[in-house]
Amino acid sequence: MLRTLVNFDQSRILDFGCGALPIASASIALRHPEAEVYGSDVVDADLASLNKVLKHEATAEVPPNLHLIRVPPSCLPETLGSFDLIYSWSVFEHIFVHHLYDCFRVIRDRLKDEGVFFFQIGGIYFSDKGSHLDEFFPNEPWHHLVRSLDELHQGVFASDRALESRERHWRQFIELNRLSIDDFLDIAQSAGLKLVREERLRTDRDPPPRLLRIYTSDALKCFEIRAIFMRV
């Protein structure tokens, strides 16, 4: 889908929200050595761990065409220049609502005139996997919409996983912004991005009848959105 719009081998590419271990950014940089690849996040990249992973998985080191930067929330400095492709993968569900417009806007402002923004979220909040706590509640879809907050907390902390892992997962769940697909698309378009293509992936599972009294079937069954935007 993207390759018809972007020449990866001759592009400036930005991974928005690359994380502390930016494997995706490094993978693109390794596969396209003529591209200029950037990874940005609000936390520092762990270069030592990244180098270790790349040596183990690809017998490679951090490539010279990869640039990793730490930025404040909802900020992409003008000094970065403009990009042919900006992408985000399972990032925007973790961004506070009051930062969302600004994030979409700075992405729009950092795109070249014909640049492309690829936007993806897997595990939309109201879907069967929307809590990001699947490993604590196996075979229990929509547990976060059926169980009480206390029950969810007990389920996570009753796990035999390391305390640090349980605390991290719980904090991540609490901080999810709980928006729908259409909420994200509306905010993106209000920030000056034009929706070019979209794909919504749906589960084959049937939602509990009690949830269908509250939410639409589409909201409950759509677990992933993939969309392409360009500048208006």
Coordinates of C-alpha atoms in Angstrom, one line a residue:
M1 CA 0.0 0.0 0.0
L2 CA 2.8 2.4 0.9
R3 CA 5.2 1.4 -1.8
T4 CA 2.9 2.9 -4.5
L5 CA 3.3 6.3 -2.8
V6 CA 6.8 6.3 -1.3
N7 CA 10.2 5.3 -2.8
F8 CA 11.8 3.9 0.4
D9 CA 15.3 3.9 -1.2
Q10 CA 15.3 7.6 -1.8
S11 CA 13.3 9.0 1.1
R12 CA 13.5 10.8 4.4
I13 CA 11.5 8.6 6.9
L14 CA 10.4 9.3 10.5
D15 CA 9.2 6.7 13.0
F16 CA 6.9 8.8 15.3
G17 CA 7.0 7.2 18.7
C18 CA 9.8 4.7 18.0
G19 CA 10.1 3.6 21.7
A20 CA 13.2 3.0 23.8
L21 CA 14.1 -0.1 21.6
P22 CA 13.5 1.2 18.0
I23 CA 13.8 -2.1 16.1
A24 CA 11.4 -1.0 13.4
S25 CA 13.3 2.1 12.7
A26 CA 16.6 0.2 12.6
S27 CA 15.1 -2.5 10.3
I28 CA 14.0 0.1 7.7
A29 CA 17.4 1.8 7.9
L30 CA 19.2 -1.5 7.3
R31 CA 16.9 -2.6 4.4
H32 CA 17.2 0.9 2.8
P33 CA 20.7 2.1 3.3
E34 CA 20.2 5.1 0.9
A35 CA 17.2 6.4 2.9
E36 CA 17.6 8.8 5.8
V37 CA 15.7 7.3 8.8
Y38 CA 14.8 9.0 12.0
G39 CA 13.2 7.7 15.1
S40 CA 11.6 10.1 17.7
D41 CA 10.2 9.5 21.1
V42 CA 9.7 11.1 24.5
V43 CA 12.2 8.7 26.0
D44 CA 15.8 8.1 25.1
A45 CA 16.7 5.2 22.8
D46 CA 18.5 2.3 24.5
L47 CA 21.3 2.0 21.9
A48 CA 23.2 -0.7 23.8
S49 CA 20.1 -3.0 23.8
L50 CA 19.3 -2.1 20.2
N51 CA 22.9 -3.0 19.1
K52 CA 22.6 -6.3 21.0
V53 CA 19.4 -7.2 19.3
L54 CA 20.6 -6.3 15.8
K55 CA 23.8 -8.3 16.3
H56 CA 21.8 -11.3 17.4
E57 CA 18.9 -11.1 14.9
A58 CA 20.7 -9.7 11.8
T59 CA 24.4 -9.9 12.5
A60 CA 24.4 -6.1 12.1
E61 CA 25.1 -3.0 14.0
V62 CA 23.1 0.2 14.4
P63 CA 23.2 1.6 10.8
P64 CA 24.8 5.0 10.1
N65 CA 21.6 6.3 8.3
L66 CA 19.5 5.9 11.5
H67 CA 19.1 9.0 13.7
L68 CA 17.4 8.6 17.1
I69 CA 16.2 11.7 18.9
R70 CA 14.3 12.5 22.1
V71 CA 11.6 15.1 21.8
P72 CA 9.1 16.7 24.2
P73 CA 5.5 15.5 23.9
S74 CA 3.7 16.6 20.7
C75 CA 6.8 18.2 19.3
L76 CA 8.9 17.7 16.2
P77 CA 11.5 20.5 15.9
E78 CA 11.7 22.4 12.6
T79 CA 15.4 21.5 12.5
L80 CA 14.4 18.0 11.6
G81 CA 13.3 19.2 8.2
S82 CA 10.5 17.6 6.2
F83 CA 9.8 13.9 5.4
D84 CA 8.5 11.8 2.6
L85 CA 7.1 9.3 5.0
I86 CA 6.1 9.6 8.7
Y87 CA 4.6 6.5 10.3
S88 CA 3.3 5.6 13.7
W89 CA 2.6 2.0 14.9
S90 CA 0.4 1.4 17.9
V91 CA 1.4 4.8 19.4
F92 CA -1.6 7.1 19.4
E93 CA -3.8 5.1 21.9
H94 CA -1.1 5.9 24.5
I95 CA -1.1 9.7 23.9
F96 CA -3.1 11.9 26.3
V97 CA -6.1 13.3 24.6
H98 CA -5.0 16.9 25.1
H99 CA -1.8 16.2 23.1
L100 CA -3.5 14.5 20.2
Y101 CA -4.3 17.5 18.0
D102 CA -0.8 18.9 18.5
C103 CA 0.8 15.5 17.6
F104 CA -1.2 15.3 14.3
R105 CA -0.5 18.9 13.6
V106 CA 3.3 18.6 14.0
I107 CA 3.2 15.5 11.8
R108 CA 1.3 17.4 9.2
D109 CA 3.8 20.3 9.4
R110 CA 6.8 18.0 9.0
L111 CA 5.5 16.3 5.8
K112 CA 6.7 17.3 2.4
D113 CA 4.0 18.6 0.0
E114 CA 3.6 15.1 -1.4
G115 CA 4.6 13.4 1.8
V116 CA 2.6 10.5 3.4
F117 CA 1.6 9.8 7.0
F118 CA 0.9 6.1 7.8
F119 CA -1.2 5.7 10.9
Q120 CA -1.9 2.4 12.7
I121 CA -3.4 1.4 15.9
G122 CA -3.9 -2.3 16.9
G123 CA -6.1 -2.9 19.9
I124 CA -8.6 -0.1 19.6
Y125 CA -9.9 0.4 23.2
F126 CA -13.5 -0.8 22.7
S127 CA -12.4 -4.0 20.8
D128 CA -11.9 -7.4 22.3
K129 CA -8.2 -6.7 22.7
G130 CA -8.5 -3.0 23.7
S131 CA -7.1 -3.2 27.2
H132 CA -3.6 -4.4 26.1
L133 CA -3.9 -6.9 29.0
D134 CA -4.6 -10.0 27.0
E135 CA -1.8 -12.0 28.6
F136 CA -3.4 -11.6 32.0
F137 CA -6.9 -12.5 30.8
P138 CA -6.4 -15.2 28.2
N139 CA -9.5 -16.3 26.3
E140 CA -11.6 -13.5 27.9
P141 CA -12.3 -11.0 25.2
W142 CA -13.7 -7.5 26.2
H143 CA -12.7 -8.2 29.8
H144 CA -12.0 -4.5 30.4
L145 CA -15.6 -3.6 29.4
V146 CA -17.2 -6.4 31.4
R147 CA -15.1 -6.5 34.6
S148 CA -14.9 -3.8 37.3
L149 CA -11.7 -1.9 37.7
D150 CA -10.9 -3.7 41.0
E151 CA -11.3 -7.1 39.3
L152 CA -9.0 -6.0 36.5
H153 CA -6.4 -4.8 39.0
Q154 CA -6.6 -8.0 41.0
G155 CA -6.3 -10.1 37.9
V156 CA -3.1 -8.3 36.8
F157 CA -1.4 -8.3 40.2
A158 CA -2.3 -12.0 40.9
S159 CA -0.1 -12.9 38.0
D160 CA 3.3 -14.5 38.7
R161 CA 5.0 -12.1 36.3
A162 CA 7.6 -9.8 37.7
L163 CA 6.2 -6.9 39.7
E164 CA 7.8 -4.4 37.3
S165 CA 6.0 -6.0 34.4
R166 CA 2.7 -6.0 36.2
E167 CA 3.1 -2.4 37.2
R168 CA 4.0 -1.4 33.7
H169 CA 1.1 -3.1 32.1
W170 CA -1.4 -1.7 34.7
R171 CA 0.0 1.9 34.2
Q172 CA -0.3 1.5 30.5
F173 CA -3.9 0.3 30.8
I174 CA -4.9 3.2 33.1
E175 CA -3.3 5.7 30.7
L176 CA -5.0 4.5 27.5
N177 CA -7.0 7.4 26.0
R178 CA -10.1 5.3 25.3
L179 CA -10.9 6.8 21.9
S180 CA -12.7 5.2 19.0
I181 CA -11.4 4.9 15.5
D182 CA -13.6 7.8 14.3
D183 CA -12.3 10.0 17.2
F184 CA -8.8 9.6 15.9
L185 CA -9.7 10.2 12.3
D186 CA -11.7 13.3 13.2
I187 CA -8.8 14.8 15.2
A188 CA -6.3 14.0 12.5
Q189 CA -8.4 15.7 9.8
S190 CA -9.1 18.7 12.0
A191 CA -5.3 19.1 12.3
G192 CA -4.9 19.5 8.5
L193 CA -4.5 15.9 7.4
K194 CA -6.5 14.5 4.5
L195 CA -7.5 10.8 4.7
V196 CA -6.5 9.0 1.5
R197 CA -7.1 5.4 2.4
E198 CA -8.2 3.4 5.4
E199 CA -8.6 -0.2 6.4
R200 CA -10.4 -1.5 9.5
L201 CA -9.7 -5.0 10.7
R202 CA -12.5 -6.8 12.5
T203 CA -12.7 -9.8 14.8
D204 CA -14.8 -12.8 14.1
R205 CA -15.8 -13.0 17.7
D206 CA -19.3 -12.1 18.8
P207 CA -19.5 -9.4 21.5
P208 CA -21.4 -10.2 24.7
P209 CA -25.1 -9.1 24.3
R210 CA -24.8 -6.8 27.4
L211 CA -22.2 -4.8 25.6
L212 CA -24.3 -4.5 22.4
R213 CA -26.9 -2.7 24.5
I214 CA -24.3 0.0 25.1
Y215 CA -21.9 0.0 22.1
T216 CA -22.4 -0.5 18.4
S217 CA -21.3 -3.8 16.9
D218 CA -18.8 -2.1 14.7
A219 CA -17.1 -0.3 17.6
L220 CA -16.7 -3.6 19.5
K221 CA -15.5 -5.7 16.5
C222 CA -13.0 -3.2 14.9
F223 CA -9.7 -4.0 16.6
E224 CA -7.3 -2.3 14.2
I225 CA -7.1 0.8 12.0
R226 CA -4.6 1.4 9.2
A227 CA -4.8 4.7 7.4
I228 CA -2.9 6.9 5.0
F229 CA -3.0 10.7 5.2
M230 CA -1.5 13.5 3.3
R231 CA -1.4 17.3 3.8
V232 CA -4.6 19.2 3.0

